[in-house]
Amino acid sequence: MIFSVIRTIMSGHNVDVSYVIAQVAAIIFVILCILPLHEFAHGWVAGKLGDPTARLERRLTLNPLASVDPMGTLWLFLFGFGWAKPVPVNPRYFRKPKRDMAIVAVAGPVSNLLAGLAGAFLLYGLVAFTTYNGVTGFLANVLNYYVTVNVTLAAFNLLPIPPLDGSRILGAFLSDRALAAYYRYQNIFVMVLFVLMFSGAFSGPLYAVENLLTQGISWIAALPFRLLGVL
């Protein structure tokens, strides 16, 4: 986010201060409520699959203090995506470790998509039932960016690069030997990811996924209001 603002200023364009404030408000809410929800989803699903680790280590909680990661929080403010402190999961408790780890991994991005859907529903409700003014315009900007951040978090975490959730999903389809080699080079994968992110080379494919997810969420959220004839 801040990185985008800096690029806008350096390109000679004006910055909408009100929208930047709305973005900051949305990110603060995501840090306090959505990142803990993401990690809670991992721990809750792991518990349902037989792993009590998150509960025993008191990480099955929505308390943001248990989930805040300083670097992940900084990235959220800088780029609009980041991460929380991972909830502990022990695959030894699972009946089918690779499959169940993939299920646990999926739970995080799904929680972001559901949170984004709720935000989109509120946004359409605001548009449908309120008159536009400075306050509703600001709230609409907050909700719009809130949806964007959730979709970005879901798409980012689905990347098949360790230690992101997508790597656990991919792991369910790899042999044990291939999986061991995959994680052996995870530090290299992370460095490559950072280079691609900073260079902008990865922005196109990631944006395509985000755009597809956003369209789906928007269509579902708007459907009840269209059926009521208020949109």
Short mmCIF file of C-alpha atoms in Angstrom, two decimals:
data_model
loop_
_atom_site.label_atom_id
_atom_site.label_comp_id
_atom_site.label_asym_id
_atom_site.label_seq_id
_atom_site.Cartn_x
_atom_site.Cartn_y
_atom_site.Cartn_z
CA MET A 1 0.00 0.00 0.00
CA ILE A 2 2.62 2.56 1.07
CA PHE A 3 4.86 1.30 -1.74
CA SER A 4 2.03 2.04 -4.21
CA VAL A 5 1.57 5.52 -2.76
CA ILE A 6 5.29 6.23 -3.14
CA ARG A 7 5.24 5.08 -6.75
CA THR A 8 2.22 7.32 -7.42
CA ILE A 9 4.00 10.35 -5.95
CA MET A 10 7.22 9.60 -7.85
CA SER A 11 5.27 9.35 -11.11
CA GLY A 12 3.98 12.89 -10.56
CA HIS A 13 0.36 11.98 -9.87
CA ASN A 14 -1.75 13.24 -6.97
CA VAL A 15 -2.56 11.00 -4.01
CA ASP A 16 -6.10 10.77 -2.65
CA VAL A 17 -5.40 11.27 1.06
CA SER A 18 -8.91 10.21 2.07
CA TYR A 19 -8.53 6.90 0.25
CA VAL A 20 -5.10 6.30 1.80
CA ILE A 21 -6.62 6.81 5.25
CA ALA A 22 -9.39 4.36 4.30
CA GLN A 23 -6.73 1.84 3.25
CA VAL A 24 -4.91 2.24 6.58
CA ALA A 25 -8.18 1.71 8.47
CA ALA A 26 -8.91 -1.44 6.46
CA ILE A 27 -5.43 -2.84 7.07
CA ILE A 28 -5.63 -2.19 10.81
CA PHE A 29 -8.91 -4.11 10.91
CA VAL A 30 -7.34 -6.96 8.93
CA ILE A 31 -4.39 -7.11 11.34
CA LEU A 32 -6.61 -7.12 14.42
CA CYS A 33 -9.38 -9.41 13.19
CA ILE A 34 -8.67 -11.20 9.90
CA LEU A 35 -5.09 -12.43 10.34
CA PRO A 36 -6.08 -14.01 13.69
CA LEU A 37 -9.12 -15.53 11.93
CA HIS A 38 -6.84 -16.98 9.23
CA GLU A 39 -4.64 -18.68 11.82
CA PHE A 40 -7.64 -19.73 13.92
CA ALA A 41 -9.06 -21.46 10.84
CA HIS A 42 -5.84 -23.46 10.44
CA GLY A 43 -5.85 -24.49 14.11
CA TRP A 44 -9.57 -25.25 14.24
CA VAL A 45 -9.49 -27.51 11.17
CA ALA A 46 -6.33 -29.21 12.46
CA GLY A 47 -8.15 -29.89 15.72
CA LYS A 48 -11.09 -31.42 13.85
CA LEU A 49 -8.61 -33.70 12.08
CA GLY A 50 -7.13 -34.86 15.38
CA ASP A 51 -4.28 -32.42 16.11
CA PRO A 52 -4.68 -30.66 19.50
CA THR A 53 -1.40 -28.71 19.22
CA ALA A 54 -2.92 -25.26 18.63
CA ARG A 55 -5.34 -25.69 21.54
CA LEU A 56 -2.66 -27.02 23.90
CA GLU A 57 -0.32 -24.13 23.03
CA ARG A 58 -3.17 -21.63 23.46
CA ARG A 59 -3.03 -20.57 19.82
CA LEU A 60 -6.64 -21.51 19.09
CA THR A 61 -7.64 -17.91 19.69
CA LEU A 62 -8.76 -14.76 17.90
CA ASN A 63 -6.53 -12.61 20.11
CA PRO A 64 -4.37 -10.59 17.66
CA LEU A 65 -1.49 -10.46 20.14
CA ALA A 66 -1.01 -14.20 19.64
CA SER A 67 -0.86 -13.89 15.85
CA VAL A 68 0.90 -10.63 15.01
CA ASP A 69 4.16 -11.07 13.11
CA PRO A 70 6.15 -7.78 12.90
CA MET A 71 7.53 -8.41 9.40
CA GLY A 72 4.21 -9.69 8.08
CA THR A 73 2.47 -6.61 9.49
CA LEU A 74 5.05 -4.32 7.88
CA TRP A 75 4.48 -6.00 4.52
CA LEU A 76 0.75 -5.44 4.85
CA PHE A 77 1.29 -1.70 5.20
CA LEU A 78 3.93 -1.60 2.48
CA PHE A 79 2.42 -3.88 -0.16
CA GLY A 80 -1.14 -4.76 0.91
CA PHE A 81 -0.35 -8.40 1.70
CA GLY A 82 1.52 -10.09 4.51
CA TRP A 83 1.28 -12.88 7.05
CA ALA A 84 0.71 -13.69 10.71
CA LYS A 85 2.61 -15.88 13.14
CA PRO A 86 1.83 -19.43 11.95
CA VAL A 87 -0.35 -21.54 14.23
CA PRO A 88 1.48 -24.74 15.28
CA VAL A 89 0.32 -27.90 13.49
CA ASN A 90 1.71 -31.41 14.08
CA PRO A 91 0.97 -33.73 11.14
CA ARG A 92 1.85 -36.79 13.24
CA TYR A 93 -1.66 -36.63 14.67
CA PHE A 94 -3.26 -36.93 11.24
CA ARG A 95 -4.46 -40.21 9.75
CA LYS A 96 -3.24 -39.12 6.31
CA PRO A 97 -0.61 -36.45 6.99
CA LYS A 98 -0.14 -35.01 3.49
CA ARG A 99 -3.84 -34.93 2.68
CA ASP A 100 -4.84 -33.51 6.05
CA MET A 101 -2.10 -30.89 5.98
CA ALA A 102 -3.49 -29.75 2.62
CA ILE A 103 -6.97 -29.49 4.14
CA VAL A 104 -5.58 -27.46 7.04
CA ALA A 105 -3.71 -25.22 4.60
CA VAL A 106 -6.83 -24.56 2.50
CA ALA A 107 -8.70 -23.37 5.60
CA GLY A 108 -6.65 -20.16 5.84
CA PRO A 109 -7.29 -18.77 2.33
CA VAL A 110 -10.92 -19.90 2.55
CA SER A 111 -11.34 -17.83 5.73
CA ASN A 112 -9.99 -14.80 3.84
CA LEU A 113 -12.38 -15.35 0.95
CA LEU A 114 -15.34 -15.69 3.33
CA ALA A 115 -14.25 -12.54 5.18
CA GLY A 116 -13.95 -10.76 1.83
CA LEU A 117 -17.42 -11.98 0.85
CA ALA A 118 -18.86 -10.56 4.07
CA GLY A 119 -17.16 -7.23 3.36
CA ALA A 120 -18.49 -7.19 -0.23
CA PHE A 121 -21.99 -7.90 1.06
CA LEU A 122 -21.75 -4.93 3.46
CA LEU A 123 -20.39 -2.76 0.64
CA TYR A 124 -23.32 -3.56 -1.65
CA GLY A 125 -25.72 -3.02 1.23
CA LEU A 126 -24.17 0.39 1.86
CA VAL A 127 -24.51 1.31 -1.81
CA ALA A 128 -28.08 0.00 -2.05
CA PHE A 129 -29.59 1.47 1.10
CA THR A 130 -27.72 4.69 1.88
CA THR A 131 -27.33 8.06 0.25
CA TYR A 132 -23.85 8.95 -0.89
CA ASN A 133 -22.03 11.55 1.20
CA GLY A 134 -18.57 12.01 2.67
CA VAL A 135 -19.10 9.46 5.45
CA THR A 136 -20.64 6.73 3.29
CA GLY A 137 -18.01 7.36 0.61
CA PHE A 138 -15.25 6.86 3.17
CA LEU A 139 -16.90 3.68 4.51
CA ALA A 140 -17.25 2.39 0.96
CA ASN A 141 -13.54 2.96 0.39
CA VAL A 142 -12.70 1.12 3.63
CA LEU A 143 -14.89 -1.85 2.67
CA ASN A 144 -13.62 -1.90 -0.90
CA TYR A 145 -9.99 -2.03 0.19
CA TYR A 146 -10.85 -4.51 2.95
CA VAL A 147 -12.21 -6.87 0.29
CA THR A 148 -9.12 -6.28 -1.86
CA VAL A 149 -6.73 -7.11 1.00
CA ASN A 150 -8.61 -10.31 1.84
CA VAL A 151 -8.57 -11.47 -1.77
CA THR A 152 -4.87 -10.58 -2.03
CA LEU A 153 -4.09 -12.54 1.14
CA ALA A 154 -5.97 -15.56 -0.19
CA ALA A 155 -4.24 -15.43 -3.57
CA PHE A 156 -0.81 -14.81 -2.03
CA ASN A 157 -1.15 -17.68 0.44
CA LEU A 158 -2.24 -20.05 -2.32
CA LEU A 159 1.11 -19.64 -4.08
CA PRO A 160 2.84 -23.05 -4.10
CA ILE A 161 5.97 -21.70 -2.44
CA PRO A 162 7.12 -22.75 1.07
CA PRO A 163 6.12 -21.79 3.69
CA LEU A 164 2.89 -20.44 2.14
CA ASP A 165 -0.33 -22.47 2.36
CA GLY A 166 -0.13 -23.34 -1.32
CA SER A 167 3.01 -25.38 -0.69
CA ARG A 168 1.07 -27.62 1.73
CA ILE A 169 -1.65 -28.08 -0.85
CA LEU A 170 0.86 -28.98 -3.55
CA GLY A 171 2.58 -31.33 -1.09
CA ALA A 172 -0.48 -33.57 -1.06
CA PHE A 173 0.23 -34.46 -4.69
CA LEU A 174 4.00 -35.04 -4.37
CA SER A 175 5.84 -38.21 -3.47
CA ASP A 176 7.71 -38.26 -0.16
CA ARG A 177 11.04 -37.91 -1.98
CA ALA A 178 9.84 -35.00 -4.11
CA LEU A 179 8.29 -33.33 -1.06
CA ALA A 180 11.57 -33.59 0.89
CA ALA A 181 13.48 -32.01 -2.01
CA TYR A 182 10.81 -29.37 -2.35
CA TYR A 183 11.23 -28.20 1.25
CA ARG A 184 15.00 -28.58 1.16
CA TYR A 185 15.18 -25.61 -1.20
CA GLN A 186 12.43 -23.53 0.38
CA ASN A 187 14.82 -20.67 1.29
CA ILE A 188 15.76 -20.34 -2.37
CA PHE A 189 12.08 -20.32 -3.35
CA VAL A 190 11.39 -17.53 -0.83
CA MET A 191 14.26 -15.41 -2.15
CA VAL A 192 13.06 -15.87 -5.72
CA LEU A 193 9.55 -14.89 -4.63
CA PHE A 194 10.82 -11.68 -3.01
CA VAL A 195 12.82 -10.78 -6.12
CA LEU A 196 9.79 -11.36 -8.34
CA MET A 197 7.57 -9.32 -6.04
CA PHE A 198 9.94 -6.35 -5.83
CA SER A 199 10.64 -6.39 -9.56
CA GLY A 200 6.95 -6.47 -10.42
CA ALA A 201 7.44 -9.55 -12.60
CA PHE A 202 4.92 -11.53 -10.55
CA SER A 203 2.29 -8.79 -10.34
CA GLY A 204 0.59 -9.81 -13.60
CA PRO A 205 -0.18 -13.47 -12.77
CA LEU A 206 -1.05 -12.63 -9.17
CA TYR A 207 -3.36 -9.83 -10.29
CA ALA A 208 -5.11 -12.19 -12.71
CA VAL A 209 -5.90 -14.61 -9.87
CA GLU A 210 -6.99 -11.77 -7.59
CA ASN A 211 -9.23 -10.34 -10.31
CA LEU A 212 -10.90 -13.70 -10.86
CA LEU A 213 -11.52 -14.18 -7.13
CA THR A 214 -12.80 -10.62 -6.75
CA GLN A 215 -15.26 -11.04 -9.61
CA GLY A 216 -16.60 -14.23 -8.05
CA ILE A 217 -16.98 -12.65 -4.62
CA SER A 218 -18.62 -9.53 -6.07
CA TRP A 219 -21.11 -11.57 -8.09
CA ILE A 220 -22.15 -13.66 -5.07
CA ALA A 221 -22.38 -10.65 -2.74
CA ALA A 222 -24.43 -8.58 -5.21
CA LEU A 223 -26.84 -11.39 -6.11
CA PRO A 224 -29.30 -10.93 -3.17
CA PHE A 225 -29.52 -7.19 -3.83
CA ARG A 226 -30.10 -7.76 -7.54
CA LEU A 227 -32.86 -10.26 -6.74
CA LEU A 228 -34.46 -7.62 -4.50
CA GLY A 229 -34.17 -5.10 -7.29
CA VAL A 230 -32.21 -2.57 -5.27
CA LEU A 231 -29.05 -2.65 -7.41
#
